[in-house]
PDB file of C-alpha atoms and ligand atoms in Angstrom:
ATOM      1  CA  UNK P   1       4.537   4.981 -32.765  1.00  0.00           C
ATOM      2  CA  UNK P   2       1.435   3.058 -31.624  1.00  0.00           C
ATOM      3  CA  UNK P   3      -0.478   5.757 -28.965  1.00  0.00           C
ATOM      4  CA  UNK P   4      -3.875   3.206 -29.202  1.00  0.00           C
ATOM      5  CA  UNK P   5      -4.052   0.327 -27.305  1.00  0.00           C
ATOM      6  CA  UNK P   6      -1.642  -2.382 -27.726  1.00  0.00           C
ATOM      7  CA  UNK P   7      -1.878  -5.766 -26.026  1.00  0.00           C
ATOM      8  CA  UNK P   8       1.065  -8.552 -25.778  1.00  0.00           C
ATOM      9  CA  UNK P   9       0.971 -11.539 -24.940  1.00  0.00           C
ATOM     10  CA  UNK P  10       4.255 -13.895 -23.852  1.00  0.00           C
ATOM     11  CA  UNK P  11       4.425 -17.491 -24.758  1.00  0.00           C
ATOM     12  CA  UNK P  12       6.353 -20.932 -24.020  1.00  0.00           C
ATOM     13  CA  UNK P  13       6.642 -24.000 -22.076  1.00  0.00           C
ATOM     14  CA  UNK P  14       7.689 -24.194 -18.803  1.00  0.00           C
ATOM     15  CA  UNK P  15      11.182 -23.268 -17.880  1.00  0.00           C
ATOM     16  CA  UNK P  16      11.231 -21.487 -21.231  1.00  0.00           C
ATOM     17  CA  UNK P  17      12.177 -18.262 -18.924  1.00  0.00           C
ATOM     18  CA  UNK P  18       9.528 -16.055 -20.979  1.00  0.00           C
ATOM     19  CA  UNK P  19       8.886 -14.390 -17.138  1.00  0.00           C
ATOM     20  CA  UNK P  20      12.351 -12.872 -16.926  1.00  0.00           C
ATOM     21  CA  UNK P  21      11.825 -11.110 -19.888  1.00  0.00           C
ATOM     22  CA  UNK P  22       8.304  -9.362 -19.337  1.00  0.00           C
ATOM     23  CA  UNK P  23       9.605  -6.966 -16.594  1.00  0.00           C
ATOM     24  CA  UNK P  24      12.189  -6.099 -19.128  1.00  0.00           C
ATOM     25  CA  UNK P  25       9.546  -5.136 -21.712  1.00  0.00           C
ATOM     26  CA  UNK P  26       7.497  -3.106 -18.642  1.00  0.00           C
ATOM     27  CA  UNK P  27      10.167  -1.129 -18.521  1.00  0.00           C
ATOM     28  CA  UNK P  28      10.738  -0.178 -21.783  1.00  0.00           C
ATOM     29  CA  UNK P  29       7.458   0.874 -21.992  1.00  0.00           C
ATOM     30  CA  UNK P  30       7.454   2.378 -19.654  1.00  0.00           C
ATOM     31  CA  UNK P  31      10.603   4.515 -20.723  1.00  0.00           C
ATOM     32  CA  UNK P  32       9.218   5.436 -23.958  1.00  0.00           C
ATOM     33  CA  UNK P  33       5.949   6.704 -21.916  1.00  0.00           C
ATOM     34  CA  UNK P  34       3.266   4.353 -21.893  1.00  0.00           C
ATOM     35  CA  UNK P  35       1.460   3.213 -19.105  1.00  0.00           C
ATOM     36  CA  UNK P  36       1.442  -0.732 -18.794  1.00  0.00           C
ATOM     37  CA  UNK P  37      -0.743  -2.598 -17.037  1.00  0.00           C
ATOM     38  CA  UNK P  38       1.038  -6.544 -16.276  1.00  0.00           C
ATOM     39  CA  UNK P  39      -1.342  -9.208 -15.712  1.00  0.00           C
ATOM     40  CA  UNK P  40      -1.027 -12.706 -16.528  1.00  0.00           C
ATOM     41  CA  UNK P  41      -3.746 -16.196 -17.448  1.00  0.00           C
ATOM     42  CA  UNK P  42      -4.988 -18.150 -15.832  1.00  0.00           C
ATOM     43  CA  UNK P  43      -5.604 -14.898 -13.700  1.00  0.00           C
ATOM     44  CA  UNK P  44      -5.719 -11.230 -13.279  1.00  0.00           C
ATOM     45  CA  UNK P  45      -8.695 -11.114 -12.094  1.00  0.00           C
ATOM     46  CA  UNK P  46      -9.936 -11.952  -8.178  1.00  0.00           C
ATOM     47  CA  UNK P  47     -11.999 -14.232  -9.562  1.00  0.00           C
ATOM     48  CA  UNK P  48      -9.714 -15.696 -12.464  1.00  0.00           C
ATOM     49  CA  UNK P  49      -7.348 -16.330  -9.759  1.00  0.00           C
ATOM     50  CA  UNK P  50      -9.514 -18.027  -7.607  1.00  0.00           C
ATOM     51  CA  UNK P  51     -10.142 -21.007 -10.836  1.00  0.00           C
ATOM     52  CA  UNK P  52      -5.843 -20.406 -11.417  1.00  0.00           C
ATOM     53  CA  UNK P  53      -5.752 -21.884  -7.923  1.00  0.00           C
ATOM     54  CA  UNK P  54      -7.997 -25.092  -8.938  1.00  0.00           C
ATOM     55  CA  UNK P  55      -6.517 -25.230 -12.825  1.00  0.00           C
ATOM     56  CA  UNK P  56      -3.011 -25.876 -11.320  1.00  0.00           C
ATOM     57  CA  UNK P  57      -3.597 -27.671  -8.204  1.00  0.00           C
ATOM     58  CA  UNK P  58      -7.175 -29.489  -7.951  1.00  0.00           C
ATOM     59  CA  UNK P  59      -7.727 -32.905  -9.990  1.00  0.00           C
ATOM     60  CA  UNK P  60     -10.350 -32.732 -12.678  1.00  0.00           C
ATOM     61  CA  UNK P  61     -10.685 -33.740 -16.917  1.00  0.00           C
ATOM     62  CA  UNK P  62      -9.374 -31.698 -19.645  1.00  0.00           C
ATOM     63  CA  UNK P  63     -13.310 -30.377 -20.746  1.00  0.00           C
ATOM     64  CA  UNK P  64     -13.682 -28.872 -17.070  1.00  0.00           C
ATOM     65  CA  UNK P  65      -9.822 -27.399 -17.958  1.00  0.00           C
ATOM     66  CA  UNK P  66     -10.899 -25.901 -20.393  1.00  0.00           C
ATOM     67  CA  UNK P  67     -13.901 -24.420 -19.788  1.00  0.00           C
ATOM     68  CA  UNK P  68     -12.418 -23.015 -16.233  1.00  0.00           C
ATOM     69  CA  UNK P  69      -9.338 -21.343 -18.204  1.00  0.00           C
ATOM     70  CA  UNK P  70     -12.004 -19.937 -20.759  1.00  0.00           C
ATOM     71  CA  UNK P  71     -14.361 -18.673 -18.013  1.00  0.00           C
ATOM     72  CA  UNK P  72     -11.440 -17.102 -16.176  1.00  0.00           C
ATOM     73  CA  UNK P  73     -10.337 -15.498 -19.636  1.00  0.00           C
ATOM     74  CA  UNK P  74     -13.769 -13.921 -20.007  1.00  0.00           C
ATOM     75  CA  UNK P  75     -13.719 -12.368 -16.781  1.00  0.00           C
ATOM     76  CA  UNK P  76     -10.034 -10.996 -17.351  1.00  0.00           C
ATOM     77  CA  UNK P  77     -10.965  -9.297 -20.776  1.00  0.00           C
ATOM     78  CA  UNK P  78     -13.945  -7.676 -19.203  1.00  0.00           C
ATOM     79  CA  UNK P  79     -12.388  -6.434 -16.174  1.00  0.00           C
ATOM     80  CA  UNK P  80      -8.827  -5.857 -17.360  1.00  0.00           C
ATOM     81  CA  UNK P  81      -7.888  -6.123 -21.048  1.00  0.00           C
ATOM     82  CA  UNK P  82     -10.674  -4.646 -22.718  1.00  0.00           C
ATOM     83  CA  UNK P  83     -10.787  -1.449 -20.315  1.00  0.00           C
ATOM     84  CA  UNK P  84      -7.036  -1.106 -20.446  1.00  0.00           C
ATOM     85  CA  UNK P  85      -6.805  -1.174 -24.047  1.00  0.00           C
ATOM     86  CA  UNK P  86      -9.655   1.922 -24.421  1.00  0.00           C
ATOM     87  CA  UNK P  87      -7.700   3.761 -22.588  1.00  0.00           C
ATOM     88  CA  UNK P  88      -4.401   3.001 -24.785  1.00  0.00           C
ATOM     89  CA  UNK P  89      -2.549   1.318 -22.301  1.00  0.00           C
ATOM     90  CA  UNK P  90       0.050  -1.320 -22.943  1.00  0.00           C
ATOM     91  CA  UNK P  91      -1.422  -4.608 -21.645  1.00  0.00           C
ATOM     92  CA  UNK P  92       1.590  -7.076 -21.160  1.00  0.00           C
ATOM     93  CA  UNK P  93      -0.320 -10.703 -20.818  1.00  0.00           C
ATOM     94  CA  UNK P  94       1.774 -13.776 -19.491  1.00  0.00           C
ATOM     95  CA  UNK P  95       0.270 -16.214 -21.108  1.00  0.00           C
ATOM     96  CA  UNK P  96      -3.080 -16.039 -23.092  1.00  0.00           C
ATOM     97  CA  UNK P  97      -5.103 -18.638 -25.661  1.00  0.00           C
ATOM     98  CA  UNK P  98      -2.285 -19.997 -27.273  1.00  0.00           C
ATOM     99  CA  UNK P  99      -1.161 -22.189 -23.821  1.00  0.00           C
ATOM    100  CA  UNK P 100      -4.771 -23.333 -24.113  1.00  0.00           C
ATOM    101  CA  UNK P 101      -3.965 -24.485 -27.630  1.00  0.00           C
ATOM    102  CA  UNK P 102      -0.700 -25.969 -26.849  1.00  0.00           C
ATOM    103  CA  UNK P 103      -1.408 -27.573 -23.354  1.00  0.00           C
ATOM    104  CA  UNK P 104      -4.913 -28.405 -23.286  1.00  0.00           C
ATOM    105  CA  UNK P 105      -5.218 -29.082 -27.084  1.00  0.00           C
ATOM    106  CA  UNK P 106      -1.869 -30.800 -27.932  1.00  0.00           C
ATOM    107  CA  UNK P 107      -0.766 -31.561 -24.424  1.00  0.00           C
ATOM    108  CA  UNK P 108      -3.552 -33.072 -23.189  1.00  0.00           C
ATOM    109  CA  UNK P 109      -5.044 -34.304 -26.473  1.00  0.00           C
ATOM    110  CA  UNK P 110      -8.556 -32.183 -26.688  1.00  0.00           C
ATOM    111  CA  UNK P 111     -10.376 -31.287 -29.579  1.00  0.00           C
ATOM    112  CA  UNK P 112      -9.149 -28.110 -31.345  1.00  0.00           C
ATOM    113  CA  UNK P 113     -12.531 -27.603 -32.737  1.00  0.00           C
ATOM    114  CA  UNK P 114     -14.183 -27.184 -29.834  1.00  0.00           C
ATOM    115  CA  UNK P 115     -11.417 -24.759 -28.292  1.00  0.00           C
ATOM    116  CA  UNK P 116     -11.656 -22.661 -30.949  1.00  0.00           C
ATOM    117  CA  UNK P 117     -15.287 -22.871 -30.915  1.00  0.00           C
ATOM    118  CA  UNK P 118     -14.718 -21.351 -27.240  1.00  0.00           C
ATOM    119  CA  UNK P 119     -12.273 -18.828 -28.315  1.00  0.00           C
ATOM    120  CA  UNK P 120     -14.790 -17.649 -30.593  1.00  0.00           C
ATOM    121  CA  UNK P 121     -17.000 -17.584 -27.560  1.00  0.00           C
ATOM    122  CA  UNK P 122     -15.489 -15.779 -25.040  1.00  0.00           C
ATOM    123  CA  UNK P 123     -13.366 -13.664 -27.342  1.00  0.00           C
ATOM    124  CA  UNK P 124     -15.524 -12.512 -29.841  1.00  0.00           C
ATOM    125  CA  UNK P 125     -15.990  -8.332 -29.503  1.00  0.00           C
ATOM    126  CA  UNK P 126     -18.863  -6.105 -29.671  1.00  0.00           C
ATOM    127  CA  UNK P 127     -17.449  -5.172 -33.918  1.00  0.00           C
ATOM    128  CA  UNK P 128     -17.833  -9.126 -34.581  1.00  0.00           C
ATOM    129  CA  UNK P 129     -13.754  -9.126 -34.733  1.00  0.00           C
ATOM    130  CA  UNK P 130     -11.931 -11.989 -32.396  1.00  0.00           C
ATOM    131  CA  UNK P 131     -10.025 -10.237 -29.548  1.00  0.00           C
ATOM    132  CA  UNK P 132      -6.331 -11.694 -30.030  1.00  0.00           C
ATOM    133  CA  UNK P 133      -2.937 -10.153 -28.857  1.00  0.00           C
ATOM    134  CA  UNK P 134      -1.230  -7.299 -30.987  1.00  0.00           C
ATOM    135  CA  UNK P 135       1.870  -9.815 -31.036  1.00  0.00           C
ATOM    136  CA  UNK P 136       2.535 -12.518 -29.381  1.00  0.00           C
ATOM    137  CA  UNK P 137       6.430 -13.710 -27.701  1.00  0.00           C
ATOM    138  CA  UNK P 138       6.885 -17.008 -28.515  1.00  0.00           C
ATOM    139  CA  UNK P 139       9.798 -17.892 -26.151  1.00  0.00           C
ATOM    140  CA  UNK P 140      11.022 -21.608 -28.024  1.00  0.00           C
ATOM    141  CA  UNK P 141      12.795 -24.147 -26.129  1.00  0.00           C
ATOM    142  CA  UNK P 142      13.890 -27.758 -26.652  1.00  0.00           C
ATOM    143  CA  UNK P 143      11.624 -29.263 -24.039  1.00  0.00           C
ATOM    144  CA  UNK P 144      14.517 -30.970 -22.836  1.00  0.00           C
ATOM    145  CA  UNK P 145      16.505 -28.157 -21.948  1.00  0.00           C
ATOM    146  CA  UNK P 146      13.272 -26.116 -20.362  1.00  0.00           C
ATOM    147  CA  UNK P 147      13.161 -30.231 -18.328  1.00  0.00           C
ATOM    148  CA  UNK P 148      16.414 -29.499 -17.244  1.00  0.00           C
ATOM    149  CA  UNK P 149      15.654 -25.833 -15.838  1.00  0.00           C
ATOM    150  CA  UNK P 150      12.659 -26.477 -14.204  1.00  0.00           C
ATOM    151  CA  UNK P 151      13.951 -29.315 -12.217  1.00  0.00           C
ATOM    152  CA  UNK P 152      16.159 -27.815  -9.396  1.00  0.00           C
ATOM    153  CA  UNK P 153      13.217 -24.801  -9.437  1.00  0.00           C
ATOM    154  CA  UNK P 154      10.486 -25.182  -7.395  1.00  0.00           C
ATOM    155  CA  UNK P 155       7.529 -27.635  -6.103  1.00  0.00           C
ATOM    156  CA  UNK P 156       5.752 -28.401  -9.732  1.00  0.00           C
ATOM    157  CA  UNK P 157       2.110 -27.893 -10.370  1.00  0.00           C
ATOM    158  CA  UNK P 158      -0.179 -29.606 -12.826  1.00  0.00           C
ATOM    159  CA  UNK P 159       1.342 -28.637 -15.487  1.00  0.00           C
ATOM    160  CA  UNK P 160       5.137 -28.781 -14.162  1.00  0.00           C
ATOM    161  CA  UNK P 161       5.134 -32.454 -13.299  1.00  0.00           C
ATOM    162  CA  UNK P 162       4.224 -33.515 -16.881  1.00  0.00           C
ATOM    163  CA  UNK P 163       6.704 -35.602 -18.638  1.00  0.00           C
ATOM    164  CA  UNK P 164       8.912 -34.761 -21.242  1.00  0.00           C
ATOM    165  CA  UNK P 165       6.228 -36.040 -24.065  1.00  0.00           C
ATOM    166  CA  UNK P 166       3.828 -33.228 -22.918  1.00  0.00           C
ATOM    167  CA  UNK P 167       6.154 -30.453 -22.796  1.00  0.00           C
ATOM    168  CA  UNK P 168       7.160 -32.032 -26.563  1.00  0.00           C
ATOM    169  CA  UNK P 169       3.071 -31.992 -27.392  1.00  0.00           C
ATOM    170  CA  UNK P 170       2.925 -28.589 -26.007  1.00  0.00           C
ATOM    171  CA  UNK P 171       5.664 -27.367 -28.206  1.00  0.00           C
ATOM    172  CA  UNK P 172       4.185 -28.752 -30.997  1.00  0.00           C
ATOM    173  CA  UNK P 173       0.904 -26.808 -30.180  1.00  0.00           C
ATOM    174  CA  UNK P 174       2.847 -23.249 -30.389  1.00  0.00           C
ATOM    175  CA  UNK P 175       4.467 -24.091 -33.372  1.00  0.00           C
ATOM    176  CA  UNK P 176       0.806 -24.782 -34.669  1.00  0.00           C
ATOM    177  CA  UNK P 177      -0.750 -21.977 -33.102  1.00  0.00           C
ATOM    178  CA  UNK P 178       2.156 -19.760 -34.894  1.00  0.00           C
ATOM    179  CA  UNK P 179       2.301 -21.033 -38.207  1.00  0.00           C
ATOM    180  CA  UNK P 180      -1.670 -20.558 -38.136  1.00  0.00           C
ATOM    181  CA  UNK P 181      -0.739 -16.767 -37.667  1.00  0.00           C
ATOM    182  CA  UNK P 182       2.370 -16.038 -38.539  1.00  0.00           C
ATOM    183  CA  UNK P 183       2.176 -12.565 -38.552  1.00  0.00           C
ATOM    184  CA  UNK P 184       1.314 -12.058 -34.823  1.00  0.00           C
ATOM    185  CA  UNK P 185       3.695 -14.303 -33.816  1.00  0.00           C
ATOM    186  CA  UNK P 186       7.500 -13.560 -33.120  1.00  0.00           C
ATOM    187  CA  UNK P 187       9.748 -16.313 -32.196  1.00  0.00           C
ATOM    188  CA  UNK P 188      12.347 -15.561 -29.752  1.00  0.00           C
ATOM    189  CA  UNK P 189      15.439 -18.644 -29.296  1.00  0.00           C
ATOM    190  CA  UNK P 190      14.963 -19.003 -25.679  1.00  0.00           C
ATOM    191  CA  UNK P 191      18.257 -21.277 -25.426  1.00  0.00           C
ATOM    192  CA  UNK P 192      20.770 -18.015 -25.930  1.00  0.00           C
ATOM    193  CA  UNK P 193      22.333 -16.238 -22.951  1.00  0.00           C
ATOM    194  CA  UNK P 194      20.054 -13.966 -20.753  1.00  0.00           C
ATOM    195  CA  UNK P 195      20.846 -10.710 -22.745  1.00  0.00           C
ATOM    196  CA  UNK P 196      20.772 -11.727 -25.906  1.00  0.00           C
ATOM    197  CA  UNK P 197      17.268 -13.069 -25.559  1.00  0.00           C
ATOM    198  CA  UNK P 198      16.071  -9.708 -23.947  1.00  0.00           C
ATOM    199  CA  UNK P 199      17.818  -7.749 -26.726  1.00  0.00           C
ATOM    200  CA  UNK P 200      16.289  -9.927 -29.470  1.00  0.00           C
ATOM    201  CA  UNK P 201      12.791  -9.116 -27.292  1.00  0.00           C
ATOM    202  CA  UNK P 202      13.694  -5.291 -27.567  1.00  0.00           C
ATOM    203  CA  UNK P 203      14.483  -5.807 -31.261  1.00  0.00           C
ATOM    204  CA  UNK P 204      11.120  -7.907 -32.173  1.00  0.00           C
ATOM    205  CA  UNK P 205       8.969  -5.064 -30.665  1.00  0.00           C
ATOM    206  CA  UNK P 206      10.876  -1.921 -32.219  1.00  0.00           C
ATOM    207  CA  UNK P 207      10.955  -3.608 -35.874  1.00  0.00           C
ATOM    208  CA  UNK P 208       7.401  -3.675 -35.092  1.00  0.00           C
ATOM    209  CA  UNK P 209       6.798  -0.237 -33.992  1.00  0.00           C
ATOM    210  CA  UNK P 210       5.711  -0.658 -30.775  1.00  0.00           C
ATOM    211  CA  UNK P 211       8.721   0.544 -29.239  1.00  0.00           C
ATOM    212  CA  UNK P 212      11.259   3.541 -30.434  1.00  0.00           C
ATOM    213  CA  UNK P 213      14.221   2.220 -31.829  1.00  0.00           C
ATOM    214  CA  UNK P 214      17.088   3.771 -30.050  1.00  0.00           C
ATOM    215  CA  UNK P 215      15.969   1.963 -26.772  1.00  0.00           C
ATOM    216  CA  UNK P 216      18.223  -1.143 -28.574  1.00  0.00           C
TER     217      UNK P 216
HETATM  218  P1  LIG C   1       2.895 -20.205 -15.599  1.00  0.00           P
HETATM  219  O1  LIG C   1       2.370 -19.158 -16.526  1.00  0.00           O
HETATM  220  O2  LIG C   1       4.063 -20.984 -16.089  1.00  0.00           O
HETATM  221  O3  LIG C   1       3.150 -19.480 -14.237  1.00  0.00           O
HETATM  222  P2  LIG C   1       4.278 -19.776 -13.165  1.00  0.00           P
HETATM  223  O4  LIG C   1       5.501 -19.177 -13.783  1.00  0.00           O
HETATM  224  O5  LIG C   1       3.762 -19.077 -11.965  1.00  0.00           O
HETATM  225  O6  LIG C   1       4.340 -21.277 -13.028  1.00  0.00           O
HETATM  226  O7  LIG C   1       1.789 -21.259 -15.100  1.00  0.00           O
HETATM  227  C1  LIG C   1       0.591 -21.391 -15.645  1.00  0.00           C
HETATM  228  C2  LIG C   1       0.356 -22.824 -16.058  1.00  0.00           C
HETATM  229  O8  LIG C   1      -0.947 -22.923 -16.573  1.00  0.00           O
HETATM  230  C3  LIG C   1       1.322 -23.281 -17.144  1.00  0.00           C
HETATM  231  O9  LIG C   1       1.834 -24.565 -16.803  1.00  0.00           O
HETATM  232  C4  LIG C   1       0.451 -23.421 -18.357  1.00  0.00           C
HETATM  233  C5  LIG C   1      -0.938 -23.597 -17.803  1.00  0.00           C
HETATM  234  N1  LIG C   1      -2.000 -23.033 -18.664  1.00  0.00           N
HETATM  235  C6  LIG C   1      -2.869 -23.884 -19.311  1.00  0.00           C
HETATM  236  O10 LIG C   1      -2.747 -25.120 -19.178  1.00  0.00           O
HETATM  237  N2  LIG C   1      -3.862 -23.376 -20.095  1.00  0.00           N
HETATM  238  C7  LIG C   1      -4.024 -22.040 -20.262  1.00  0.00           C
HETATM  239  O11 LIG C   1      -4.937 -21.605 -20.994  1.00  0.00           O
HETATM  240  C8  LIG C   1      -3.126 -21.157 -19.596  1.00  0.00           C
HETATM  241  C9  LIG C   1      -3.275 -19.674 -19.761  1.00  0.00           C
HETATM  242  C10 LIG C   1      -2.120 -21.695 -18.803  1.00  0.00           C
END
């Protein structure tokens, strides 16, 4: 078992229900012991909320995007992620880079270069390594069917009120961002039943260590 740091991060368009399923994973953690900390991007930070608020609601180009989500990233690995993680905790991140990838990259069309140019930036540690997520949930979904769930749910943001193209773009930009680094990423069918995408959550992270196996 993993008693160092370990940080996760959960992935997927919106409607893709990836939210359910982290409370599900505190727990476990929880159960087997750890102490999680839950936090989520844009955000996590009183300040990284503060530019959530204006990345979701205030009108503005896809450069000023980007650099807002990256500034609010630094702040929320220097106040949060980084500090959790030397203490060994279990960060559980809702969201991190990869959405930048797949919505401000592929959804909205901006350069890759220069967003990973950024991630190099504002992710780079004190060791010269590039601060990324242990593993990352990848919760897939036909954009049509995440459409469909998001429709009756609530007053869309930004992001929400894209059309279906976007959400199609966006999807693309995981599947990218995962075959990139396949070895982070696990990809969880976000289309079955409830349970049977929480136990195939459960399963990813035991067959990778991070969780005891008998909490199937
Ligand atoms: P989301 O995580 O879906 O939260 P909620 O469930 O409260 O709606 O909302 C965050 C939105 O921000 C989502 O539509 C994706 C977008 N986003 C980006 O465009 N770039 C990013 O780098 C991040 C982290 C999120």
């Amino acid at each position: 078992m993993h008693s160092t740091g370990v940080f996760i991060s959960f992935e997927g368009i919106d409607g893709a229900g990836k939210s359910s399923h982290i409370q599900a994973v505190a727990d476990a953690f929880r159960a087997a012991g750890r102490t999680v900390v839950q936090t989520r991007e844009p955000g996590g930070t009183p300040l990284a909320e503060k530019i959530r608020d204006m990345v979701l609601h205030d009108t503005m180009d896809t450069l000023s995007e980007a650099l807002l989500v990256f500034a609010a990233r630094r702040d929320h690995l220097n106040q949060v992620i980084e500090p959790a993680l030397a203490r060994g905790d279990v960060v559980l991140c809702d969201r991190f880079t990869d959405a930048t990838f797949a919505y401000q990259g592929r959804g909205r069309g901006f350069d890759w270069q220069v967003l990973s140019q950024l991630e190099l930036w504002v992710q780079s540690m004190p060791n010269g390594q590039l601060r990324q997520p242990h593993m990352t949930l990848w919760f897939a979904l036909d954009p049509q069917i995440a459409a469909q769930r998001l429709a009756s749910a609530r007053v869309p943001d930004r992001f929400e009120s894209q059309p279906l193209t976007f959400f199609q773009q966006v999807h693309q930009g995981y599947a990218d961002r995962a075959s990139a680094d396949p070895k982070r990423f696990a990809h969880i069918q976000a289309a079955d039943e409830l349970e049977v995408v929480r136990a195939s959550v459960l399963h990813q992270l035991q067959s990778r260590g991070y969780l005891p196996a008998h909490r199937a």
